[in-house]
JSON list of C-alpha atoms in Angstrom, two decimals:
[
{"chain": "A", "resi": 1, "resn": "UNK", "atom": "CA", "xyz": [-20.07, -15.49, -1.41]},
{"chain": "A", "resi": 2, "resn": "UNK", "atom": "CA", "xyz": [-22.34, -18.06, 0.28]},
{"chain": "A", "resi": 3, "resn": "UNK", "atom": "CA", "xyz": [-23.41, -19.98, -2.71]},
{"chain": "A", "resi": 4, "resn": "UNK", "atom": "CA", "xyz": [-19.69, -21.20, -3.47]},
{"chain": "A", "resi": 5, "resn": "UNK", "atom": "CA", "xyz": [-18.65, -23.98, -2.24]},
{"chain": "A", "resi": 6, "resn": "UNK", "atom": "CA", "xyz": [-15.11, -23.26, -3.61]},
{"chain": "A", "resi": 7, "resn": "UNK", "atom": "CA", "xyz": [-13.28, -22.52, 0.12]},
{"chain": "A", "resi": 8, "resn": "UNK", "atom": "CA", "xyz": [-11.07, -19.80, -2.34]},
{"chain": "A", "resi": 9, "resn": "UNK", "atom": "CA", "xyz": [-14.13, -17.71, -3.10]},
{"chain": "A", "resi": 10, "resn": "UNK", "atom": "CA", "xyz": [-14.68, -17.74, 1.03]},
{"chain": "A", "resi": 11, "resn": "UNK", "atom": "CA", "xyz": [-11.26, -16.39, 1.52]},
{"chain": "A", "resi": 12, "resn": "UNK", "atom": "CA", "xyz": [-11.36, -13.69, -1.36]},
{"chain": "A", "resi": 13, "resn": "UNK", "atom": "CA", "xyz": [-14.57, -12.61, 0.06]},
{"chain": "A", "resi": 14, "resn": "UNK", "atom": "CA", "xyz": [-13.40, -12.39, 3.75]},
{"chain": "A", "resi": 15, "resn": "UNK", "atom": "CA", "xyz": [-10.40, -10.61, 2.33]},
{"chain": "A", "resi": 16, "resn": "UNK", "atom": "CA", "xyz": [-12.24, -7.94, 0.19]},
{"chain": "A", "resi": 17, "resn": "UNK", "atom": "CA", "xyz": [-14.91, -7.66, 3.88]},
{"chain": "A", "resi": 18, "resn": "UNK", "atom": "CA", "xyz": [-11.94, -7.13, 5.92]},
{"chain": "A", "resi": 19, "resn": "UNK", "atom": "CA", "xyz": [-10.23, -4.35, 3.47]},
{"chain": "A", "resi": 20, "resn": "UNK", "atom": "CA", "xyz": [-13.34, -2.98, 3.76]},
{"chain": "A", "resi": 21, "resn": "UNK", "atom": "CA", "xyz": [-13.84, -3.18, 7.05]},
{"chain": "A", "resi": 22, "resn": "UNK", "atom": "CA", "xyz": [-10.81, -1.57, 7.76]},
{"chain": "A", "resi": 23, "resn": "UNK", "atom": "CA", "xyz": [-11.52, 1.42, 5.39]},
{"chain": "A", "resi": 24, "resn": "UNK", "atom": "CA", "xyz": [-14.43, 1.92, 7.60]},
{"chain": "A", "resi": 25, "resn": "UNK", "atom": "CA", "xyz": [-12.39, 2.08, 10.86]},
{"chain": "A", "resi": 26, "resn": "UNK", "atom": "CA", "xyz": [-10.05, 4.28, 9.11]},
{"chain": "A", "resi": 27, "resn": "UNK", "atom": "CA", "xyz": [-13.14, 6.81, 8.20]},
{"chain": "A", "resi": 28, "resn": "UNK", "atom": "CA", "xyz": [-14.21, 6.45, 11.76]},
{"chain": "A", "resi": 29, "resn": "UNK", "atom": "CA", "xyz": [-10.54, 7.30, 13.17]},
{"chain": "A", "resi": 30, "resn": "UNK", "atom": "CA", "xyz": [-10.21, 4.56, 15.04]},
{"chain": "A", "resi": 31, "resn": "UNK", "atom": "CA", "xyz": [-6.85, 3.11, 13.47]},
{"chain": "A", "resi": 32, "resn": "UNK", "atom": "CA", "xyz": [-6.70, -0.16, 16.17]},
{"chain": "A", "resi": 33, "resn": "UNK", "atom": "CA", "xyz": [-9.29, -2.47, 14.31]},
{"chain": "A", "resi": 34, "resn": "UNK", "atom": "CA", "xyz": [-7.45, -1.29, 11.14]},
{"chain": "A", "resi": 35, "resn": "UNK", "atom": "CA", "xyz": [-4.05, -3.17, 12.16]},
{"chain": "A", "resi": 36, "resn": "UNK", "atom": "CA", "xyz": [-5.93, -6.15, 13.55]},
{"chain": "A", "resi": 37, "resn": "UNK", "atom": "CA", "xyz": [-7.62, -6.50, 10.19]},
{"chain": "A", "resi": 38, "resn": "UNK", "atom": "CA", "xyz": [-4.24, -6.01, 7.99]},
{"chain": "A", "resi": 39, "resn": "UNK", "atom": "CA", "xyz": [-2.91, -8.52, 10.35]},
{"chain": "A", "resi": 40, "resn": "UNK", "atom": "CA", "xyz": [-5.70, -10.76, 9.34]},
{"chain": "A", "resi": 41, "resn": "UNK", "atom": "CA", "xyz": [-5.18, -10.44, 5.39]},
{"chain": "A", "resi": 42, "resn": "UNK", "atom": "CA", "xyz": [-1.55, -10.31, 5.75]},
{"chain": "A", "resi": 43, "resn": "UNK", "atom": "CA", "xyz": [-1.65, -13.47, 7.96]},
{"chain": "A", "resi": 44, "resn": "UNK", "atom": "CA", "xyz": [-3.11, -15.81, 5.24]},
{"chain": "A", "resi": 45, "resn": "UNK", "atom": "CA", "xyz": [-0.67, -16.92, 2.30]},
{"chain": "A", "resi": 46, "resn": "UNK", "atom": "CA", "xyz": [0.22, -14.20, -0.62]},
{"chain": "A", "resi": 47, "resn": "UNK", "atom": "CA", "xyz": [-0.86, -15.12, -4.06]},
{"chain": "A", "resi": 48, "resn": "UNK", "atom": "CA", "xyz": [1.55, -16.23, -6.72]},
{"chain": "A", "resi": 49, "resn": "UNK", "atom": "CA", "xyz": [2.36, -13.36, -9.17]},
{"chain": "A", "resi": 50, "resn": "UNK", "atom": "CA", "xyz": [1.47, -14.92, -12.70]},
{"chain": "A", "resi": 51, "resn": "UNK", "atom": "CA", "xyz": [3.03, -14.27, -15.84]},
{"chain": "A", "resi": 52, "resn": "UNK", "atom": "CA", "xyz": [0.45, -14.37, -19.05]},
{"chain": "A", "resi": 53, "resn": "UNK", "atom": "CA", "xyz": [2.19, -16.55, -21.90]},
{"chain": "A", "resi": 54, "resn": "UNK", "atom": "CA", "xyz": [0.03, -17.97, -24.87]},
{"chain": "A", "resi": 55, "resn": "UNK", "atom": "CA", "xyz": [-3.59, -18.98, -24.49]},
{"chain": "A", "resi": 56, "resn": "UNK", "atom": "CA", "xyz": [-5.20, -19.79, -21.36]},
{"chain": "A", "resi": 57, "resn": "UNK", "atom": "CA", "xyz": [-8.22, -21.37, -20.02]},
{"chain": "A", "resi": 58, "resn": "UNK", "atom": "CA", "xyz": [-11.16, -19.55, -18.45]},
{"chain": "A", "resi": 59, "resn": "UNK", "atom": "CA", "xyz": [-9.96, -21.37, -15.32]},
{"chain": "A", "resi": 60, "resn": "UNK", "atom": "CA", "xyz": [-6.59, -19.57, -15.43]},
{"chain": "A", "resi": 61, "resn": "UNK", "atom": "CA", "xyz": [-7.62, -16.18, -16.22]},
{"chain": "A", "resi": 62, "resn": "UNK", "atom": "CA", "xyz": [-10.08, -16.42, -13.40]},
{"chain": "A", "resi": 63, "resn": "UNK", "atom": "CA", "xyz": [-6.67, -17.63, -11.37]},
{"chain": "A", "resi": 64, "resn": "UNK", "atom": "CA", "xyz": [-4.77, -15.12, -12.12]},
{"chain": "A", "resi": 65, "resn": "UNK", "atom": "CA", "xyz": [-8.02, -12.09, -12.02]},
{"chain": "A", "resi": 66, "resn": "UNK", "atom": "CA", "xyz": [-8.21, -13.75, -8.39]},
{"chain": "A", "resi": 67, "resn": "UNK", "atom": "CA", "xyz": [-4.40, -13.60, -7.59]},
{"chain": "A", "resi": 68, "resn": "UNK", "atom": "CA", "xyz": [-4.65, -9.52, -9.16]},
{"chain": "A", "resi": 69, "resn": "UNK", "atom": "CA", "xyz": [-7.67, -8.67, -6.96]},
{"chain": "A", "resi": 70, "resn": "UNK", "atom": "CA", "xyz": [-5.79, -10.34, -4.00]},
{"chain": "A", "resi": 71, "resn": "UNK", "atom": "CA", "xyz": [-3.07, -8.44, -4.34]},
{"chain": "A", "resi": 72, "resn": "UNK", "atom": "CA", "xyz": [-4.76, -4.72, -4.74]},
{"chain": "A", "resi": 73, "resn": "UNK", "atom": "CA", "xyz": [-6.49, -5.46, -1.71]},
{"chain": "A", "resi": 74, "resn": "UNK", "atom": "CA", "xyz": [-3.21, -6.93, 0.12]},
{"chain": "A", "resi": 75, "resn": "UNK", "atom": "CA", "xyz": [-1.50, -3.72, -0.75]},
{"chain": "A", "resi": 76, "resn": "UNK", "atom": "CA", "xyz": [-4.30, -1.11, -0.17]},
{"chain": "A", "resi": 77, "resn": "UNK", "atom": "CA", "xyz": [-4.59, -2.48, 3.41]},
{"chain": "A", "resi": 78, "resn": "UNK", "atom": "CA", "xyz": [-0.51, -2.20, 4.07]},
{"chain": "A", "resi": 79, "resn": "UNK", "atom": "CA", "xyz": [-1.31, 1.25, 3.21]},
{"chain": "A", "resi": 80, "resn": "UNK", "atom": "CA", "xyz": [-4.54, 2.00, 5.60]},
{"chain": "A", "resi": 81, "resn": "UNK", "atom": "CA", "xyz": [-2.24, -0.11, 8.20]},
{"chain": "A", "resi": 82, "resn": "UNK", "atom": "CA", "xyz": [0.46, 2.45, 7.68]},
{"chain": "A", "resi": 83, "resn": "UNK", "atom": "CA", "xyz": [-2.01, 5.26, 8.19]},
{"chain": "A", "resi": 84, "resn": "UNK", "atom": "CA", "xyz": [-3.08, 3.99, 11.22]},
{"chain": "A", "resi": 85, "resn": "UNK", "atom": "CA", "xyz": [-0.01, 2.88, 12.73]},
{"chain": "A", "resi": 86, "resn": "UNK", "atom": "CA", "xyz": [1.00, 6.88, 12.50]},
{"chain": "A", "resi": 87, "resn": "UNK", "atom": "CA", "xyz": [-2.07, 7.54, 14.08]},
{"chain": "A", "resi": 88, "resn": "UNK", "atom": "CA", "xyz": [-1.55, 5.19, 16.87]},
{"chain": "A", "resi": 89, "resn": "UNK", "atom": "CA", "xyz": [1.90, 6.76, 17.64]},
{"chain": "A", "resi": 90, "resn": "UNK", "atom": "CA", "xyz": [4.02, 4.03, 16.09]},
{"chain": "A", "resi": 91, "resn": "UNK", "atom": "CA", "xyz": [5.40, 5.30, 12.48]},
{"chain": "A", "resi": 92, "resn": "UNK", "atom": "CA", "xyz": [8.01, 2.70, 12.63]},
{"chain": "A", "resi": 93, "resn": "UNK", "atom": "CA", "xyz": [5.80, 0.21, 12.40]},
{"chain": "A", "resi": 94, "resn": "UNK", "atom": "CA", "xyz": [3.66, 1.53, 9.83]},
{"chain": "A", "resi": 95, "resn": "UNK", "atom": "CA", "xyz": [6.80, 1.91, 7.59]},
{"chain": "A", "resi": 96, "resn": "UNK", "atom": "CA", "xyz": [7.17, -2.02, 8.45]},
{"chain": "A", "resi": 97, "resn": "UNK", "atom": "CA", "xyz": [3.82, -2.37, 6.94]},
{"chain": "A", "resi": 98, "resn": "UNK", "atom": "CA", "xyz": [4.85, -0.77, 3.89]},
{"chain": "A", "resi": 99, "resn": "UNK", "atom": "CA", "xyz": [7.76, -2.79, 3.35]},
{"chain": "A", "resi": 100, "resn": "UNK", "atom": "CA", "xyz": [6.26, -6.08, 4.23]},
{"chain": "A", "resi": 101, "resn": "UNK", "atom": "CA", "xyz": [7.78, -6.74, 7.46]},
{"chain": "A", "resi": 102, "resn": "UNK", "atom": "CA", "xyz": [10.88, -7.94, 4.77]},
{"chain": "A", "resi": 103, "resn": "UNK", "atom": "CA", "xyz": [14.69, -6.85, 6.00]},
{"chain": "A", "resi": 104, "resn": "UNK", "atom": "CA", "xyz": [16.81, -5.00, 3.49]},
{"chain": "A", "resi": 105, "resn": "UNK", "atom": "CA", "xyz": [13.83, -4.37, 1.36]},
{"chain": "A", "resi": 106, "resn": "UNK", "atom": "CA", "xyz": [15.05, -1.80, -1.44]},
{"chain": "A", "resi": 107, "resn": "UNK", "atom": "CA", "xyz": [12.05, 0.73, -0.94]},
{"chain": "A", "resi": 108, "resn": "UNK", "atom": "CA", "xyz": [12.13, 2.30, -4.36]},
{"chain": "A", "resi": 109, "resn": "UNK", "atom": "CA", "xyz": [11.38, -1.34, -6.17]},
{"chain": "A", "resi": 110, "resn": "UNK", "atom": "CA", "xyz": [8.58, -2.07, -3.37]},
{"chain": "A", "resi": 111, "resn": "UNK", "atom": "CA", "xyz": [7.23, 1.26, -4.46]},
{"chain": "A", "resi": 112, "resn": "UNK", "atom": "CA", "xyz": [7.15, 0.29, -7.74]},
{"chain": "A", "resi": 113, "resn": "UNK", "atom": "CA", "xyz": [5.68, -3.27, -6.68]},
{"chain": "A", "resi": 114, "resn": "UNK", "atom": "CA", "xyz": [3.39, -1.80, -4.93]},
{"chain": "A", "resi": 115, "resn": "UNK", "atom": "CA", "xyz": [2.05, 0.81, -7.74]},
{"chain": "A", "resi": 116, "resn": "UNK", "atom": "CA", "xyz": [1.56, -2.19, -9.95]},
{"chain": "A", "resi": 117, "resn": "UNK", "atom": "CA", "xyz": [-0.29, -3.98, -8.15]},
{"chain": "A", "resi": 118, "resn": "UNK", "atom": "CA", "xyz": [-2.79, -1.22, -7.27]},
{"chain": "A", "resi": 119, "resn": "UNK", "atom": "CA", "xyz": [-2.79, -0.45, -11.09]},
{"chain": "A", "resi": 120, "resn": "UNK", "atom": "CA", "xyz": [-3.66, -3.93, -11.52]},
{"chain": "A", "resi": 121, "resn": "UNK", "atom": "CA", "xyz": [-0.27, -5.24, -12.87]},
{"chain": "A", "resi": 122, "resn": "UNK", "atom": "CA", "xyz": [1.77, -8.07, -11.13]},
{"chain": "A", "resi": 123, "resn": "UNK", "atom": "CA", "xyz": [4.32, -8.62, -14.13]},
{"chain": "A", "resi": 124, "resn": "UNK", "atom": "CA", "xyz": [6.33, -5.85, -15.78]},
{"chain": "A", "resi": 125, "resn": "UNK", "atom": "CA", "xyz": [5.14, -5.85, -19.54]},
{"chain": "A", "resi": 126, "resn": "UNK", "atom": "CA", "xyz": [6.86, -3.23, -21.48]},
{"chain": "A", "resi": 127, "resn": "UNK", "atom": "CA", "xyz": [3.45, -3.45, -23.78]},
{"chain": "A", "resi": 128, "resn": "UNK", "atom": "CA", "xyz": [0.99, -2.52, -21.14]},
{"chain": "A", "resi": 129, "resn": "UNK", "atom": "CA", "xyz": [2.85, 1.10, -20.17]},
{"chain": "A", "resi": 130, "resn": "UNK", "atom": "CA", "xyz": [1.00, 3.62, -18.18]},
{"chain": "A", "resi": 131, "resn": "UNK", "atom": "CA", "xyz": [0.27, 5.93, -20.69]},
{"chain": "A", "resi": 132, "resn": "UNK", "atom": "CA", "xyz": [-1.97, 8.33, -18.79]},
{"chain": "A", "resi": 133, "resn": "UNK", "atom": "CA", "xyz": [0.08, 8.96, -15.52]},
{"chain": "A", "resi": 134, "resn": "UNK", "atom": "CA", "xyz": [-2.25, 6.57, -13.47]},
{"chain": "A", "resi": 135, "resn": "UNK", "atom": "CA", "xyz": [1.01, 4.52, -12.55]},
{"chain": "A", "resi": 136, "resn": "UNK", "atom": "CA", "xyz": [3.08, 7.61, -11.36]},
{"chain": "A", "resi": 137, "resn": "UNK", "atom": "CA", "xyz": [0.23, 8.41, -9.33]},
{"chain": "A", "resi": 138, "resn": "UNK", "atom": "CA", "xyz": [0.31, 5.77, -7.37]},
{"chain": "A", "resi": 139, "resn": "UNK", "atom": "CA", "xyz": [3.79, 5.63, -6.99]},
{"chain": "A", "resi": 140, "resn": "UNK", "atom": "CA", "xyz": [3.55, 9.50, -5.57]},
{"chain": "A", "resi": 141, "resn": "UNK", "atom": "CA", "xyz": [0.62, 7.99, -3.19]},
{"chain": "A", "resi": 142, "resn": "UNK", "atom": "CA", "xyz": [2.91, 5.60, -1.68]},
{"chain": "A", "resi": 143, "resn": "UNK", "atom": "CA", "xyz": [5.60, 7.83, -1.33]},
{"chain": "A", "resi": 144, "resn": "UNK", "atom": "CA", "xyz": [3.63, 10.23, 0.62]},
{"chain": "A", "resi": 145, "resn": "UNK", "atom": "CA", "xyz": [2.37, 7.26, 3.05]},
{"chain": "A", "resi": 146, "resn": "UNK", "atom": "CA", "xyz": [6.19, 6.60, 3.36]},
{"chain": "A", "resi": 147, "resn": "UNK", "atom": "CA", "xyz": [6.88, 10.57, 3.99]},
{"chain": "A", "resi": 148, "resn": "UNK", "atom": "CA", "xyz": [4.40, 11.04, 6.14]},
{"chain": "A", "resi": 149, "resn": "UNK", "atom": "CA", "xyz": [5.64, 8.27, 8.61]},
{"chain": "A", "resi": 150, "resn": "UNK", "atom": "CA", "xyz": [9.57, 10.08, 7.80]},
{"chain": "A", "resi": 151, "resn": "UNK", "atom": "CA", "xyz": [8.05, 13.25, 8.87]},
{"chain": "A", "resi": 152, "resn": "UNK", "atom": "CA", "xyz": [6.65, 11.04, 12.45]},
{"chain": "A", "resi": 153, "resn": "UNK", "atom": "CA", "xyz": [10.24, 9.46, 13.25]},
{"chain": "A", "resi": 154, "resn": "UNK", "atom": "CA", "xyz": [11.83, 12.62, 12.51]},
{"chain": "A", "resi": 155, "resn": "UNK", "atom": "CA", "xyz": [13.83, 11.03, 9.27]},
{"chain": "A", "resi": 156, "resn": "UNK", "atom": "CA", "xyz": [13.25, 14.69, 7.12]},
{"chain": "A", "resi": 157, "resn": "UNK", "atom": "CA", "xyz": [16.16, 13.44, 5.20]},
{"chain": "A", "resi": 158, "resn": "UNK", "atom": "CA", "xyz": [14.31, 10.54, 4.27]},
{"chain": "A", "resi": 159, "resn": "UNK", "atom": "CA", "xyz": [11.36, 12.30, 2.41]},
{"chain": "A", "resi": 160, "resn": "UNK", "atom": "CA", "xyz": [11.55, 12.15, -1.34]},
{"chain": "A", "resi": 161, "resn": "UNK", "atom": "CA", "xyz": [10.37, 13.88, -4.81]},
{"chain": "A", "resi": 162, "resn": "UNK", "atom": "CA", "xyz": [7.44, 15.99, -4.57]},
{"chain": "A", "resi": 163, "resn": "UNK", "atom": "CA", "xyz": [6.89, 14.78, -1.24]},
{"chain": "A", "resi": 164, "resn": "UNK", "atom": "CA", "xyz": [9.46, 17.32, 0.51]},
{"chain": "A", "resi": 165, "resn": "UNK", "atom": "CA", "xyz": [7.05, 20.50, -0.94]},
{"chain": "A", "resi": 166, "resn": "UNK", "atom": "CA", "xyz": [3.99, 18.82, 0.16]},
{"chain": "A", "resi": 167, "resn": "UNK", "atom": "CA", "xyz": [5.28, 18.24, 3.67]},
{"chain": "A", "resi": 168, "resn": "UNK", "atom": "CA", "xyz": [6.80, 21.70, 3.94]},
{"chain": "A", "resi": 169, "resn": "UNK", "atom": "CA", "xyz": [3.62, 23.47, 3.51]},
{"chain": "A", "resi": 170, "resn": "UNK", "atom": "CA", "xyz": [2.16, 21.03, 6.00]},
{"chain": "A", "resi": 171, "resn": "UNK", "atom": "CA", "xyz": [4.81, 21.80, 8.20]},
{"chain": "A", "resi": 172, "resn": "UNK", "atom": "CA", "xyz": [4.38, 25.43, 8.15]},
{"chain": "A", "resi": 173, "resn": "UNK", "atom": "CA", "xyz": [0.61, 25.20, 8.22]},
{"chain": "A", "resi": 174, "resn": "UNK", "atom": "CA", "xyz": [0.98, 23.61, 11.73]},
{"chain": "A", "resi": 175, "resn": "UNK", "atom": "CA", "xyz": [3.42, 26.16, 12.93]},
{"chain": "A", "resi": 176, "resn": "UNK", "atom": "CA", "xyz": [6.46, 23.42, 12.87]},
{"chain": "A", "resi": 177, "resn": "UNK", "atom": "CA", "xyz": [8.91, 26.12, 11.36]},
{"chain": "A", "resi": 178, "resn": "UNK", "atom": "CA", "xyz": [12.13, 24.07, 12.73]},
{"chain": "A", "resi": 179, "resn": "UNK", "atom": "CA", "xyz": [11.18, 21.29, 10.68]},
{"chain": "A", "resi": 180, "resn": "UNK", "atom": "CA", "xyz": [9.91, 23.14, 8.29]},
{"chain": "A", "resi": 181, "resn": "UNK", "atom": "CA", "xyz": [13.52, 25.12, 8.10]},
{"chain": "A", "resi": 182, "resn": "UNK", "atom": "CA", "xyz": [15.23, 21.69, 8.36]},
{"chain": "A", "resi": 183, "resn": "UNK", "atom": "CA", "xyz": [13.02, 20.16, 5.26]},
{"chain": "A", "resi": 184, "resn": "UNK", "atom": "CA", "xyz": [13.64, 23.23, 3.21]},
{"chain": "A", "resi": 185, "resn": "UNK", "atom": "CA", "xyz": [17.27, 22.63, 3.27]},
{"chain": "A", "resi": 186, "resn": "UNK", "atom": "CA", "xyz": [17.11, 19.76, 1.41]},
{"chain": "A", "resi": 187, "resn": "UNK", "atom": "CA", "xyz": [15.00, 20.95, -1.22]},
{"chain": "A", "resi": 188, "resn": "UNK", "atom": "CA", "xyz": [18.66, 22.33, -3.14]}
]
């Protein structure tokens, strides 16, 4: 990172330290540096998603690698700021992180937008399918970030897919068998 002079490399290398950085804090359970950090990459200008169409330069492709990097870091630290907001008592919030702070965000399609661009995929190409389940992985991942913070507010109706059984057992395994009876009814 030092021996750029290109200011762009500087701030894709302070964003990749402070991702880091905050995976670190997570590890450590201390989820207060890990907001201040997602504040930090969240702070500074998104990337432009780029659509591949023809040939390109080097130069592009190294624009648009950039842009993909940018944004699986971007959305891997909404996720540990999620976490942590939980952990600090404050699930609302953490659910803001997920959504991007946006109003009226549909939360299935930031799901999905999310997914992709943890898979590595900004652009929906019909061509480049997950064929191996990677995608719907991810998806599941987010959802359980998203159900988790549910489970916090108290919003059982909320929880989704898969995600109800997982938090069931969870619930039972801490002895929470009101919730636990609540979230079972809406497994039908």
């Amino acid at each position: 990172c030092r021996k750029s002079l290109n200011p762009d490399k500087h701030k894709a290398c302070l964003e990749a330290a402070r991702v880091s950085s905050a995976y670190i804090w997570m590890e450590l359970n201390n989820p207060a540096p890990v907001v201040r950090l997602a504040d930090l990459v969240l702070s500074e200008p998104e990337p432009l998603e780029h659509e591949e169409s023809g040939e390109q330069s080097d130069a592009t492709n190294g624009s648009i690698n950039e842009s993909l990097e940018s944004h699986h870091r971007r959305t891997t630290v909404r996720i540990y700021a999620c976490e942590a907001m939980c952990l600090l008592g404050n699930p609302e919030g953490g659910l803001r992180y997920l959504t991007g702070g946006r109003a009226g965000v549909e939360l299935q399609s930031e799901i999905d937008r999310m997914a992709n661009h943890l898979d590595g995929n900004c652009v929906d190409d019909k061509e480049d399918q997950d064929t191996d389940g990677a995608l719907a992985a991810l998806k599941a991942s987010i959802q359980m970030s998203i159900s988790g913070a549910n489970v916090l507010i108290g919003k059982l109706n909320e929880i989704t897919g898969s995600a109800k059984e997982t938090f069931l057992y969870y619930l039972l395994a801490e002895g929470k068998s009101n919730d636990a009876l609540k979230l079972g009814c809406t497994l039908r």
